[in-house]
């Protein structure tokens, strides 16, 4: 048995979840897919048989689902079938196994479940996605809330942190890479959000899990600023 399973352990959120578990002397095993990593085993979450074999053989207490599809929002628009399999079908399959095992599912969601406005959203506000990525996140959330009792849905946004090996750089890493090479980068003054430092996000998630919380939580940074302000 492994107490904690972290899926996408080599991603920015997964790395910091691992750090929290390790710093608190908790047992864990990490899995990854898109980046080679000697520390973690390979796992394709769209391969239901493989996921079943991993989870049933480890019988975890907590499953951290931190996976995100390469290409993000645009990839969902360009290939809706594959995006649905990744964001909705795979989540439901993992959730079903968690239900059988009595494990808690910790699902990383997004502010894209909302249409966007000039201030932050509260957890009880009605979802209103504007794109396929947001629609699929809502669909995954709905499956979880309708079928599970032991779960955390973490909605967050603009996650940033040091991640030099990433193939899908967060905005902070894009700034760093482009400015280091003397290149220009767009920093829209009309695009607002809450920059969320990945270690802080992971710490808050750990606190929720360790105090046995359930439900939907919004975890973001304290400042609601434009990309221009952030970049400056």
Tab-separated table of N, CA and C in Angstrom, residues 5-11 14-15 18 29-45 50 54 64 66-67 86:
chain	number	residue	atom	x	y	z
A	5	UNK	N	-0.706	8.876	-3.892
A	5	UNK	CA	-0.320	8.756	-5.287
A	5	UNK	C	-0.424	10.145	-5.921
A	6	UNK	N	0.645	10.577	-6.575
A	6	UNK	CA	0.655	11.878	-7.253
A	6	UNK	C	0.794	11.634	-8.754
A	7	UNK	N	-0.249	11.955	-9.497
A	7	UNK	CA	-0.263	11.794	-10.955
A	7	UNK	C	0.164	13.109	-11.582
A	8	UNK	N	1.132	13.024	-12.501
A	8	UNK	CA	1.821	14.199	-13.073
A	8	UNK	C	2.737	14.810	-12.026
A	9	UNK	N	3.516	13.942	-11.384
A	9	UNK	CA	4.401	14.360	-10.305
A	9	UNK	C	5.554	15.225	-10.796
A	10	UNK	N	5.835	15.199	-12.096
A	10	UNK	CA	6.928	16.001	-12.624
A	10	UNK	C	6.476	17.369	-13.113
A	11	UNK	N	5.170	17.649	-13.098
A	11	UNK	CA	4.666	18.970	-13.452
A	11	UNK	C	4.863	19.949	-12.318
A	14	UNK	N	2.529	19.120	-9.376
A	14	UNK	CA	2.923	17.824	-8.838
A	14	UNK	C	4.239	17.865	-8.093
A	15	UNK	N	5.220	18.579	-8.638
A	15	UNK	CA	6.515	18.702	-7.972
A	15	UNK	C	6.357	19.272	-6.566
A	18	UNK	N	4.673	16.877	-4.142
A	18	UNK	CA	5.695	15.927	-3.688
A	18	UNK	C	6.546	16.544	-2.589
A	29	UNK	N	4.093	7.939	-3.921
A	29	UNK	CA	4.692	7.458	-5.160
A	29	UNK	C	4.197	8.364	-6.279
A	30	UNK	N	5.121	8.798	-7.129
A	30	UNK	CA	4.775	9.709	-8.207
A	30	UNK	C	4.758	9.019	-9.557
A	31	UNK	N	3.906	9.532	-10.444
A	31	UNK	CA	3.798	9.022	-11.811
A	31	UNK	C	3.819	10.195	-12.784
A	32	UNK	N	4.373	9.946	-13.965
A	32	UNK	CA	4.449	11.005	-14.967
A	32	UNK	C	4.220	10.410	-16.348
A	33	UNK	N	4.079	11.291	-17.339
A	33	UNK	CA	3.827	10.816	-18.698
A	33	UNK	C	4.665	11.553	-19.741
A	34	UNK	N	4.612	12.872	-19.758
A	34	UNK	CA	5.167	13.620	-20.892
A	34	UNK	C	6.653	13.935	-20.764
A	35	UNK	N	7.209	13.830	-19.575
A	35	UNK	CA	8.628	14.120	-19.385
A	35	UNK	C	9.320	12.921	-18.766
A	36	UNK	N	10.474	12.543	-19.313
A	36	UNK	CA	11.246	11.446	-18.732
A	36	UNK	C	11.723	11.835	-17.337
A	37	UNK	N	11.595	10.906	-16.407
A	37	UNK	CA	12.013	11.186	-15.035
A	37	UNK	C	12.363	9.873	-14.359
A	38	UNK	N	13.594	9.787	-13.877
A	38	UNK	CA	14.061	8.549	-13.249
A	38	UNK	C	13.373	8.289	-11.910
A	39	UNK	N	12.795	9.324	-11.306
A	39	UNK	CA	12.196	9.171	-9.981
A	39	UNK	C	10.795	8.574	-10.034
A	40	UNK	N	10.112	8.715	-11.179
A	40	UNK	CA	8.698	8.350	-11.258
A	40	UNK	C	8.439	7.345	-12.371
A	41	UNK	N	7.429	6.521	-12.160
A	41	UNK	CA	7.010	5.559	-13.176
A	41	UNK	C	6.103	6.236	-14.196
A	42	UNK	N	6.000	5.627	-15.367
A	42	UNK	CA	5.178	6.191	-16.431
A	42	UNK	C	3.716	5.781	-16.252
A	43	UNK	N	2.810	6.726	-16.530
A	43	UNK	CA	1.380	6.444	-16.446
A	43	UNK	C	0.631	7.322	-17.437
A	44	UNK	N	-0.154	6.681	-18.289
A	44	UNK	CA	-1.030	7.377	-19.225
A	44	UNK	C	-2.444	7.316	-18.645
A	45	UNK	N	-2.979	8.454	-18.213
A	45	UNK	CA	-4.270	8.417	-17.522
A	45	UNK	C	-5.418	8.053	-18.452
A	50	UNK	N	-4.264	0.486	-17.461
A	50	UNK	CA	-3.019	0.813	-16.773
A	50	UNK	C	-3.301	1.549	-15.463
A	54	UNK	N	-2.321	0.268	-11.582
A	54	UNK	CA	-1.525	1.082	-10.665
A	54	UNK	C	-2.271	1.332	-9.359
A	64	UNK	N	-3.729	12.409	-5.923
A	64	UNK	CA	-3.601	13.782	-6.398
A	64	UNK	C	-3.558	13.764	-7.926
A	66	UNK	N	-3.005	15.818	-10.815
A	66	UNK	CA	-2.432	17.114	-11.218
A	66	UNK	C	-2.189	17.207	-12.718
A	67	UNK	N	-2.620	16.204	-13.470
A	67	UNK	CA	-2.301	16.138	-14.894
A	67	UNK	C	-3.041	17.201	-15.699
A	86	UNK	N	-9.187	12.864	-22.067
A	86	UNK	CA	-8.192	13.221	-21.051
A	86	UNK	C	-8.837	13.881	-19.839
